Amino acid sequence: MTIIRILRTTALTVFIAIVALAAVAMPASAAPRPTVVLVHGAFADSTSWDGVAAQLRGQGYQVVTPDNPLRGPAYDSAAIQRTLDTVEGPIVLVGHSYGGFVISNVHDPDVVSMVYVAAFAPAQGEFAQLALDPIRFPGSQLLPPALQVKMVEDQQGVAGRNLDAYVAPDYFHDVFAQDVDDATAAQMLAHQKSIAVVANLEPSAAPSWADTPTRYLVSAQDRVIPPSSQRFMAARMGAQTSELDASHASLVSHSGDVAAAIATAAG
């Protein structure tokens, strides 16, 4: 009986050792990669993210580029939320320009990180126009005659109409994207989407960046949102901040740098 007990004990010890070694050798299951959701801003559409999206997909990320209606922060953030509701797992939420205002009004527990690219990052009660205050932050060229308005069909407006702003074609390249070539500027202009004027006057709700890790990419040659305004917003957020020697359209002219920053935020 003693021999049998010894053999059983030895076998059990060997079995436990094998299990322990297997557990050590087995790699820990990797956390799922977040899905990257790219939100465009005013005077652009989702194609403005094409270069960034292609590079992130090449690195293995799932990328979603929803349409931003450009009707106002509350309406637009609800539209983006509907897209997020279709995504499983963690999310990195990215906004360019007015898209930053929109993502600041999205509150989704699956968003693990936010990236602002030459973007508005409002505090509660602020509206976008404050970030273009020429007294505090001089330098924006988004003024008439570069900035024009027109009446558009819009079911969100009064009697199915709304007053929208857009960048005049003769000024688009120089004001919005001075560091891209003529052909690229022409393509961007063809995809320009106007924004409801009231969107820039609607106050923000409590911003989601207040309790979410953030990164901010300042465009140092921006002629739309002055770099001084961008630095102010980034500092107020406590964001990890870096700068690109780029126009407002850095997501197009410096798509590789922007994609790299997003990949870093995705961890």
CSV table of C-alpha atoms in Angstrom, one decimal:
chain,number,residue,atom,x,y,z
A,1,MET,CA,0.0,0.0,0.0
A,2,THR,CA,2.9,2.3,0.8
A,3,ILE,CA,4.3,1.8,-2.6
A,4,ILE,CA,1.0,2.5,-4.3
A,5,ARG,CA,0.6,5.7,-2.3
A,6,ILE,CA,4.1,6.8,-3.2
A,7,LEU,CA,3.3,6.1,-6.9
A,8,ARG,CA,0.1,8.1,-6.7
A,9,THR,CA,1.7,11.0,-4.9
A,10,THR,CA,4.5,11.0,-7.5
A,11,ALA,CA,2.1,10.9,-10.4
A,12,LEU,CA,0.0,13.7,-8.9
A,13,THR,CA,3.2,15.8,-8.4
A,14,VAL,CA,4.3,15.2,-12.0
A,15,PHE,CA,0.8,16.1,-13.3
A,16,ILE,CA,0.7,19.4,-11.3
A,17,ALA,CA,4.2,20.3,-12.6
A,18,ILE,CA,3.1,19.7,-16.2
A,19,VAL,CA,0.0,21.8,-15.8
A,20,ALA,CA,2.1,24.6,-14.2
A,21,LEU,CA,4.7,24.5,-16.9
A,22,ALA,CA,1.9,24.6,-19.6
A,23,ALA,CA,0.4,27.6,-17.9
A,24,VAL,CA,3.7,29.4,-17.9
A,25,ALA,CA,4.4,28.5,-21.5
A,26,MET,CA,1.0,29.5,-22.8
A,27,PRO,CA,0.8,33.1,-23.9
A,28,ALA,CA,-1.7,35.3,-22.1
A,29,SER,CA,-4.7,36.1,-24.3
A,30,ALA,CA,-4.2,39.5,-25.8
A,31,ALA,CA,-6.7,42.2,-25.1
A,32,PRO,CA,-8.8,42.9,-28.2
A,33,ARG,CA,-7.6,45.7,-30.4
A,34,PRO,CA,-9.8,48.7,-30.2
A,35,THR,CA,-11.9,49.7,-33.2
A,36,VAL,CA,-10.9,53.2,-34.5
A,37,VAL,CA,-13.8,55.5,-35.3
A,38,LEU,CA,-12.8,58.6,-37.4
A,39,VAL,CA,-15.2,61.6,-37.3
A,40,HIS,CA,-14.8,64.2,-40.0
A,41,GLY,CA,-15.4,67.9,-39.5
A,42,ALA,CA,-17.0,70.8,-41.4
A,43,PHE,CA,-16.2,71.5,-45.0
A,44,ALA,CA,-15.2,67.8,-45.5
A,45,ASP,CA,-16.7,64.4,-45.6
A,46,SER,CA,-15.5,60.9,-44.5
A,47,THR,CA,-13.2,60.7,-47.5
A,48,SER,CA,-10.9,63.1,-45.8
A,49,TRP,CA,-9.9,60.2,-43.6
A,50,ASP,CA,-9.0,57.9,-46.5
A,51,GLY,CA,-5.2,58.1,-46.1
A,52,VAL,CA,-5.3,57.6,-42.3
A,53,ALA,CA,-7.8,54.8,-42.5
A,54,ALA,CA,-5.8,52.9,-45.1
A,55,GLN,CA,-2.7,53.0,-43.0
A,56,LEU,CA,-4.5,51.9,-39.8
A,57,ARG,CA,-6.2,49.1,-41.6
A,58,GLY,CA,-2.8,48.0,-43.0
A,59,GLN,CA,-1.7,47.7,-39.3
A,60,GLY,CA,-4.6,45.4,-38.5
A,61,TYR,CA,-7.1,47.9,-37.0
A,62,GLN,CA,-10.8,47.9,-37.7
A,63,VAL,CA,-11.7,51.4,-38.9
A,64,VAL,CA,-15.1,53.0,-39.2
A,65,THR,CA,-15.6,56.4,-40.9
A,66,PRO,CA,-19.2,57.5,-40.2
A,67,ASP,CA,-21.0,60.4,-41.8
A,68,ASN,CA,-21.1,63.5,-39.6
A,69,PRO,CA,-24.4,65.3,-40.5
A,70,LEU,CA,-22.9,68.8,-39.5
A,71,ARG,CA,-26.3,69.9,-38.1
A,72,GLY,CA,-25.3,70.7,-34.5
A,73,PRO,CA,-23.4,69.0,-31.6
A,74,ALA,CA,-26.5,67.3,-30.0
A,75,TYR,CA,-27.9,66.0,-33.3
A,76,ASP,CA,-24.5,65.0,-34.7
A,77,SER,CA,-23.2,63.3,-31.5
A,78,ALA,CA,-26.4,61.2,-31.5
A,79,ALA,CA,-25.7,60.1,-35.0
A,80,ILE,CA,-22.2,59.1,-34.1
A,81,GLN,CA,-23.5,57.3,-31.1
A,82,ARG,CA,-25.7,55.2,-33.3
A,83,THR,CA,-22.5,54.1,-35.2
A,84,LEU,CA,-20.7,53.3,-31.9
A,85,ASP,CA,-23.7,51.1,-30.9
A,86,THR,CA,-22.8,48.8,-33.8
A,87,VAL,CA,-19.2,48.4,-32.7
A,88,GLU,CA,-18.2,45.5,-30.3
A,89,GLY,CA,-15.3,46.0,-27.9
A,90,PRO,CA,-13.1,49.0,-27.0
A,91,ILE,CA,-13.1,52.1,-29.2
A,92,VAL,CA,-10.7,54.9,-30.0
A,93,LEU,CA,-12.7,57.9,-31.0
A,94,VAL,CA,-11.1,60.5,-33.2
A,95,GLY,CA,-12.3,63.9,-34.4
A,96,HIS,CA,-11.0,66.4,-36.8
A,97,SER,CA,-12.0,70.1,-36.6
A,98,TYR,CA,-15.7,70.4,-35.8
A,99,GLY,CA,-15.6,66.6,-35.4
A,100,GLY,CA,-13.8,67.2,-32.1
A,101,PHE,CA,-16.8,69.1,-30.8
A,102,VAL,CA,-19.0,66.2,-31.8
A,103,ILE,CA,-16.9,63.5,-30.1
A,104,SER,CA,-16.7,65.7,-27.0
A,105,ASN,CA,-20.5,65.3,-26.7
A,106,VAL,CA,-20.4,61.5,-27.1
A,107,HIS,CA,-20.5,59.5,-23.9
A,108,ASP,CA,-19.9,55.8,-24.5
A,109,PRO,CA,-18.3,53.5,-21.9
A,110,ASP,CA,-16.6,51.6,-24.7
A,111,VAL,CA,-14.5,54.6,-25.7
A,112,VAL,CA,-11.1,54.0,-24.1
A,113,SER,CA,-9.2,56.9,-25.7
A,114,MET,CA,-9.9,60.0,-27.7
A,115,VAL,CA,-7.7,61.8,-30.3
A,116,TYR,CA,-8.2,65.4,-31.4
A,117,VAL,CA,-6.7,66.4,-34.8
A,118,ALA,CA,-6.7,70.2,-35.2
A,119,ALA,CA,-10.0,70.0,-33.5
A,120,PHE,CA,-12.4,71.9,-31.2
A,121,ALA,CA,-12.4,70.6,-27.6
A,122,PRO,CA,-15.1,72.6,-25.8
A,123,ALA,CA,-15.8,72.9,-22.1
A,124,GLN,CA,-19.4,72.6,-20.9
A,125,GLY,CA,-21.4,75.5,-22.1
A,126,GLU,CA,-18.9,76.7,-24.8
A,127,PHE,CA,-19.8,76.9,-28.4
A,128,ALA,CA,-17.3,76.4,-31.3
A,129,GLN,CA,-17.1,80.1,-32.3
A,130,LEU,CA,-15.4,80.9,-29.0
A,131,ALA,CA,-12.4,78.9,-30.1
A,132,LEU,CA,-12.1,81.3,-33.1
A,133,ASP,CA,-12.2,84.4,-30.9
A,134,PRO,CA,-9.8,86.8,-32.8
A,135,ILE,CA,-9.0,88.7,-29.6
A,136,ARG,CA,-7.7,85.7,-27.6
A,137,PHE,CA,-6.6,83.6,-30.6
A,138,PRO,CA,-5.8,85.7,-33.6
A,139,GLY,CA,-5.0,84.2,-37.0
A,140,SER,CA,-8.1,82.5,-38.4
A,141,GLN,CA,-8.7,83.2,-42.1
A,142,LEU,CA,-12.1,81.6,-42.0
A,143,LEU,CA,-13.8,84.9,-42.6
A,144,PRO,CA,-15.8,86.4,-45.5
A,145,PRO,CA,-15.1,86.3,-48.4
A,146,ALA,CA,-13.5,82.9,-47.8
A,147,LEU,CA,-16.5,81.9,-45.6
A,148,GLN,CA,-19.8,82.1,-47.4
A,149,VAL,CA,-23.4,81.1,-46.5
A,150,LYS,CA,-26.3,79.6,-48.5
A,151,MET,CA,-29.8,78.2,-47.9
A,152,VAL,CA,-30.1,74.4,-48.1
A,153,GLU,CA,-32.8,71.8,-47.9
A,154,ASP,CA,-32.6,70.5,-44.4
A,155,GLN,CA,-35.3,68.6,-42.4
A,156,GLN,CA,-33.6,69.7,-39.2
A,157,GLY,CA,-34.1,73.3,-40.1
A,158,VAL,CA,-37.2,75.6,-39.9
A,159,ALA,CA,-39.7,74.7,-42.5
A,160,GLY,CA,-37.3,72.2,-44.0
A,161,ARG,CA,-34.6,74.8,-44.8
A,162,ASN,CA,-31.4,75.9,-43.0
A,163,LEU,CA,-28.6,78.4,-43.4
A,164,ASP,CA,-25.3,76.7,-44.0
A,165,ALA,CA,-21.7,77.9,-44.2
A,166,TYR,CA,-19.1,76.7,-46.6
A,167,VAL,CA,-15.6,77.7,-47.8
A,168,ALA,CA,-15.7,79.6,-51.1
A,169,PRO,CA,-13.9,77.6,-53.9
A,170,ASP,CA,-11.4,80.3,-54.7
A,171,TYR,CA,-10.2,80.3,-51.1
A,172,PHE,CA,-10.5,76.6,-50.2
A,173,HIS,CA,-6.9,75.6,-51.1
A,174,ASP,CA,-5.2,78.5,-49.5
A,175,VAL,CA,-7.3,78.7,-46.3
A,176,PHE,CA,-8.2,75.0,-45.6
A,177,ALA,CA,-5.4,72.9,-47.0
A,178,GLN,CA,-2.5,75.1,-48.2
A,179,ASP,CA,0.0,72.2,-47.9
A,180,VAL,CA,-1.6,69.7,-50.3
A,181,ASP,CA,-1.1,69.8,-54.1
A,182,ASP,CA,-3.6,71.3,-56.5
A,183,ALA,CA,-5.1,68.0,-57.5
A,184,THR,CA,-5.7,66.9,-53.9
A,185,ALA,CA,-7.2,70.3,-53.0
A,186,ALA,CA,-9.6,70.0,-56.0
A,187,GLN,CA,-10.7,66.5,-54.8
A,188,MET,CA,-11.2,67.8,-51.3
A,189,LEU,CA,-13.2,70.7,-52.6
A,190,ALA,CA,-15.4,68.3,-54.6
A,191,HIS,CA,-16.2,66.5,-51.3
A,192,GLN,CA,-16.8,69.6,-49.2
A,193,LYS,CA,-20.0,69.5,-47.0
A,194,SER,CA,-21.5,72.7,-45.7
A,195,ILE,CA,-22.3,73.0,-42.0
A,196,ALA,CA,-25.4,74.6,-40.4
A,197,VAL,CA,-24.5,78.0,-39.1
A,198,VAL,CA,-26.3,77.3,-35.8
A,199,ALA,CA,-24.0,74.3,-35.2
A,200,ASN,CA,-21.2,76.7,-34.3
A,201,LEU,CA,-23.5,78.5,-31.9
A,202,GLU,CA,-24.9,75.5,-30.0
A,203,PRO,CA,-23.3,75.1,-26.5
A,204,SER,CA,-21.6,71.9,-25.5
A,205,ALA,CA,-22.9,69.5,-22.9
A,206,ALA,CA,-20.4,68.1,-20.3
A,207,PRO,CA,-17.4,67.0,-22.4
A,208,SER,CA,-16.4,63.3,-22.5
A,209,TRP,CA,-12.7,64.3,-22.6
A,210,ALA,CA,-12.9,65.2,-18.9
A,211,ASP,CA,-12.8,61.5,-17.9
A,212,THR,CA,-11.2,59.9,-20.9
A,213,PRO,CA,-7.5,59.6,-21.9
A,214,THR,CA,-6.8,62.1,-24.7
A,215,ARG,CA,-4.2,63.0,-27.3
A,216,TYR,CA,-4.2,66.3,-29.3
A,217,LEU,CA,-2.4,66.9,-32.6
A,218,VAL,CA,-1.9,70.6,-33.1
A,219,SER,CA,-1.5,71.9,-36.7
A,220,ALA,CA,1.1,74.6,-36.3
A,221,GLN,CA,0.2,76.2,-39.7
A,222,ASP,CA,-3.5,76.1,-39.3
A,223,ARG,CA,-5.4,78.9,-40.9
A,224,VAL,CA,-8.9,77.8,-39.7
A,225,ILE,CA,-8.5,77.1,-35.9
A,226,PRO,CA,-5.5,79.2,-34.8
A,227,PRO,CA,-2.7,77.1,-33.3
A,228,SER,CA,-2.8,79.2,-30.1
A,229,SER,CA,-6.5,78.1,-29.7
A,230,GLN,CA,-5.6,74.5,-30.2
A,231,ARG,CA,-2.8,74.6,-27.7
A,232,PHE,CA,-5.1,76.3,-25.1
A,233,MET,CA,-7.7,73.6,-25.6
A,234,ALA,CA,-5.1,70.7,-25.4
A,235,ALA,CA,-3.6,72.1,-22.2
A,236,ARG,CA,-7.0,72.5,-20.6
A,237,MET,CA,-7.8,68.9,-21.4
A,238,GLY,CA,-4.5,67.7,-20.0
A,239,ALA,CA,-4.0,65.9,-23.3
A,240,GLN,CA,-0.8,64.3,-24.5
A,241,THR,CA,0.1,66.9,-27.1
A,242,SER,CA,2.3,66.9,-30.2
A,243,GLU,CA,2.5,69.3,-33.1
A,244,LEU,CA,2.7,68.9,-36.9
A,245,ASP,CA,4.0,71.5,-39.3
A,246,ALA,CA,0.7,71.3,-41.1
A,247,SER,CA,-2.4,73.1,-42.4
A,248,HIS,CA,-5.8,72.5,-40.9
A,249,ALA,CA,-6.1,69.5,-43.2
A,250,SER,CA,-3.2,67.6,-41.5
A,251,LEU,CA,-5.2,64.3,-41.7
A,252,VAL,CA,-4.7,64.6,-45.5
A,253,SER,CA,-1.3,66.2,-45.8
A,254,HIS,CA,0.3,64.3,-42.9
A,255,SER,CA,-1.8,61.1,-42.9
A,256,GLY,CA,1.1,59.0,-41.8
A,257,ASP,CA,1.9,61.1,-38.7
A,258,VAL,CA,-1.8,61.2,-37.8
A,259,ALA,CA,-2.2,57.5,-38.2
A,260,ALA,CA,0.8,56.9,-36.0
A,261,ALA,CA,-0.6,59.1,-33.2
A,262,ILE,CA,-3.9,57.2,-33.4
A,263,ALA,CA,-2.1,53.8,-33.3
A,264,THR,CA,-0.2,55.0,-30.2
A,265,ALA,CA,-3.5,56.0,-28.6
A,266,ALA,CA,-4.9,52.6,-29.4
A,267,GLY,CA,-2.0,51.1,-27.4
